[in-house]
Every structure is written in C-alpha cells, then in structure tokens.
C-alpha cells in the first residue's frame, strides 16, 4: 500500500500539486515502499528525491523512471535510436542495458538513462510495433480507431494532426 500511496502522491506532485506541502509525504511513502531495496540510496541521489527539493515534479519523474527500468521493459530513446528493450538493470554498477530494434546493444549509466529514455506502456503503438509489427498492422486494418485512440492517449487527450502523423511514422505507417 505504501507504493500505491507514493504513486498517488507522485501523480499529485507531477500534476502541479505544491511540492512544499507534498514532498515530505511522498518521500516518506516511497521510503516505506522501497527503502529496503539495495538501490534506494543511489536512486534517490540520482533523482534528487528529497523532502526539501522544490522541483518535486522532476525528482518524482526521475525516481519513478528509475524504478520503472526492468528487464523486458520497452523504452524509447529520444536521441534517435528508437524503441529498445531493457535486457539488464545492474543495481551494483547503476547501468541499464538496452537492445534496440536494429539489433544495436548498449549500456547506459542510470543517471543518463533517466534523461534519455521514455518508458513505454504496453499499449503504446511503438511498443506494439516493437513486439509484433504484423499484429500492429493488422490492428490498424481491423480497428483504426483503436490506433488513433492510442495516439491521442499518448498525447494526453490532445493530439494535433502533425502529432498523429509523427506517431504513425514512428511505427512505419
């Protein structure tokens, strides 16, 4: 339940809630949820996840992204490498290993991975395309509105025509 509380308070902070009022409770809930993990001290340092951080949104987003890196999790490299799959997370060396769609493999320091990668939900078109491109194309033929809905959801309920075109281009449509 502490993890749920941390995620709920984290959503409030990310959504614009006052960090001065919420960060203490957020860090407290997160520590109860994950404080015994071997990575806790390192991740909180990387994310600057402290009760007195006035940029609570950035701290929570970074911390949540760090705990989201897990084997088989899909990520998007914003620097042009595209979608990749996390193959290893080393809590000892604080590195994230990723295999990209083109076969390229690389290791990234966790502190850099936080800034470089976007964690992809399973329903994201880029994730669907990475896992099974033919099923993605079949979905487009059978239920084009589901594809459009996925794009609009990715853009927070508001997607311009160019955002839709760009999202479809990213999956080869």
Coordinates of C-alpha atoms in Angstrom, one line a residue:
X1 CA 0.0 0.0 0.0
X2 CA 2.9 2.3 0.6
X3 CA 3.9 2.0 -3.1
X4 CA 0.3 2.9 -4.1
X5 CA 0.4 5.9 -1.7
X6 CA 3.7 7.1 -3.2
X7 CA 2.4 6.8 -6.8
X8 CA -0.8 8.6 -5.9
X9 CA 1.1 11.5 -4.2
X10 CA 3.6 11.4 -7.0
X11 CA 0.8 11.9 -9.5
X12 CA -0.4 14.9 -7.5
X13 CA 3.1 16.4 -7.5
X14 CA 3.5 15.7 -11.2
X15 CA 0.1 17.2 -11.9
X16 CA 1.1 20.5 -10.3
X17 CA 0.5 19.9 -6.6
X18 CA 2.5 22.0 -4.2
X19 CA 5.9 20.3 -3.7
X20 CA 6.5 22.1 -0.4
X21 CA 3.4 20.5 1.0
X22 CA 3.6 17.1 -0.6
X23 CA 7.3 16.2 -1.0
X24 CA 7.7 15.1 2.6
X25 CA 4.8 12.7 2.4
X26 CA 5.9 11.5 -1.0
X27 CA 9.4 10.7 0.1
X28 CA 8.1 9.1 3.3
X29 CA 5.7 6.8 1.4
X30 CA 8.4 6.0 -1.1
X31 CA 10.8 5.1 1.6
X32 CA 8.3 2.8 3.3
X33 CA 7.7 1.1 -0.1
X34 CA 11.2 0.8 -1.4
X35 CA 13.6 1.9 1.3
X36 CA 14.9 -1.6 1.9
X37 CA 15.9 -2.1 -1.7
X38 CA 19.6 -2.1 -2.4
X39 CA 19.2 0.7 -5.0
X40 CA 17.3 3.1 -2.7
X41 CA 20.2 5.4 -1.8
X42 CA 21.6 5.5 -5.3
X43 CA 18.3 6.2 -7.0
X44 CA 17.2 8.9 -4.5
X45 CA 20.6 10.6 -5.1
X46 CA 20.4 10.4 -8.9
X47 CA 16.8 11.7 -8.9
X48 CA 17.5 14.4 -6.2
X49 CA 14.5 12.8 -4.4
X50 CA 14.5 14.6 -1.1
X51 CA 11.7 16.2 1.0
X52 CA 13.2 19.6 0.6
X53 CA 13.5 19.5 -3.2
X54 CA 11.4 22.4 -4.6
X55 CA 11.4 20.8 -8.1
X56 CA 9.4 17.8 -6.8
X57 CA 7.9 17.0 -10.2
X58 CA 11.3 16.5 -11.8
X59 CA 12.5 14.5 -8.8
X60 CA 9.5 12.2 -8.8
X61 CA 9.5 11.7 -12.6
X62 CA 13.2 10.7 -12.4
X63 CA 12.7 8.4 -9.5
X64 CA 9.7 6.7 -11.0
X65 CA 11.5 6.2 -14.3
X66 CA 14.5 4.7 -12.4
X67 CA 12.3 2.2 -10.6
X68 CA 10.5 1.5 -13.9
X69 CA 13.6 0.2 -15.6
X70 CA 13.2 -3.6 -15.5
X71 CA 14.1 -6.5 -17.8
X72 CA 11.9 -6.7 -20.9
X73 CA 10.5 -3.2 -20.3
X74 CA 10.3 -1.2 -23.5
X75 CA 11.8 2.2 -23.7
X76 CA 12.1 4.9 -26.3
X77 CA 15.4 6.6 -26.9
X78 CA 14.7 10.3 -27.7
X79 CA 18.0 10.8 -29.4
X80 CA 17.1 8.9 -32.5
X81 CA 17.9 5.3 -31.6
X82 CA 14.2 4.5 -31.3
X83 CA 12.5 1.7 -29.3
X84 CA 14.5 -0.7 -27.3
X85 CA 14.1 -3.4 -24.7
X86 CA 15.8 -3.3 -21.4
X87 CA 17.9 -6.5 -21.2
X88 CA 19.5 -5.9 -17.8
X89 CA 19.4 -3.5 -14.9
X90 CA 22.5 -3.6 -12.8
X91 CA 22.0 -2.1 -9.3
X92 CA 25.7 -2.6 -8.5
X93 CA 27.1 -0.6 -11.4
X94 CA 24.0 1.5 -11.8
X95 CA 23.7 0.7 -15.5
X96 CA 20.8 -0.1 -17.8
X97 CA 21.5 -2.4 -20.8
X98 CA 19.2 -2.0 -23.8
X99 CA 18.8 -3.8 -27.1
X100 CA 17.3 -1.7 -29.9
X101 CA 15.1 -2.7 -32.8
X102 CA 18.0 -2.6 -35.3
X103 CA 20.0 -5.1 -33.1
X104 CA 22.3 -2.5 -31.6
X105 CA 23.0 -3.1 -27.9
X106 CA 24.4 -0.6 -25.4
X107 CA 24.8 0.1 -21.7
X108 CA 23.8 3.4 -20.2
X109 CA 24.5 4.8 -16.7
X110 CA 21.3 5.0 -14.8
X111 CA 21.8 8.8 -14.3
X112 CA 21.9 9.3 -18.1
X113 CA 19.1 6.7 -18.8
X114 CA 16.7 8.8 -16.8
X115 CA 17.1 11.7 -19.2
X116 CA 17.5 9.7 -22.4
X117 CA 14.6 7.2 -22.2
X118 CA 10.9 7.3 -22.0
X119 CA 9.3 4.2 -20.5
X120 CA 6.7 2.8 -22.9
X121 CA 3.4 1.4 -21.7
X122 CA 2.4 -1.9 -23.4
X123 CA -0.4 -0.2 -25.3
X124 CA 1.8 2.4 -26.9
X125 CA 2.0 2.0 -30.7
X126 CA 5.8 1.9 -30.6
X127 CA 5.7 -0.9 -28.1
X128 CA 3.1 -2.8 -30.1
X129 CA 5.2 -2.4 -33.2
X130 CA 8.4 -3.5 -31.5
X131 CA 6.8 -6.6 -30.1
X132 CA 4.9 -7.7 -33.2
X133 CA 4.9 -5.4 -36.3
X134 CA 2.5 -7.6 -38.2
X135 CA -0.1 -7.6 -35.4
X136 CA 0.3 -3.8 -35.2
X137 CA -0.5 -3.5 -39.0
X138 CA -3.5 -6.0 -38.5
X139 CA -4.8 -3.8 -35.7
X140 CA -4.6 -0.8 -38.0
X141 CA -6.7 -2.6 -40.7
X142 CA -9.2 -4.1 -38.2
X143 CA -9.6 -1.3 -35.7
X144 CA -8.1 2.0 -37.0
X145 CA -9.9 3.9 -34.2
X146 CA -8.0 1.9 -31.6
X147 CA -4.8 3.0 -33.2
X148 CA -6.0 6.7 -33.2
X149 CA -7.1 6.4 -29.6
X150 CA -3.6 5.1 -28.6
X151 CA -2.0 8.1 -30.3
X152 CA -4.4 10.6 -28.6
X153 CA -3.9 8.9 -25.2
X154 CA -0.1 9.2 -25.6
X155 CA -0.5 12.9 -26.1
X156 CA -2.7 13.4 -23.0
X157 CA -6.0 13.5 -24.8
X158 CA -5.0 16.2 -27.3
X159 CA -3.1 15.3 -30.5
X160 CA -2.6 17.6 -33.5
X161 CA -2.7 16.3 -37.0
X162 CA 1.1 16.6 -37.1
X163 CA 1.4 14.6 -33.8
X164 CA -0.8 11.9 -35.2
X165 CA 1.3 11.8 -38.5
X166 CA 4.5 11.7 -36.5
X167 CA 3.2 8.8 -34.2
X168 CA 2.2 6.8 -37.3
X169 CA 5.6 7.5 -39.0
X170 CA 7.4 6.2 -35.9
X171 CA 5.8 2.8 -36.4
X172 CA 6.3 2.7 -40.2
X173 CA 2.7 3.7 -41.3

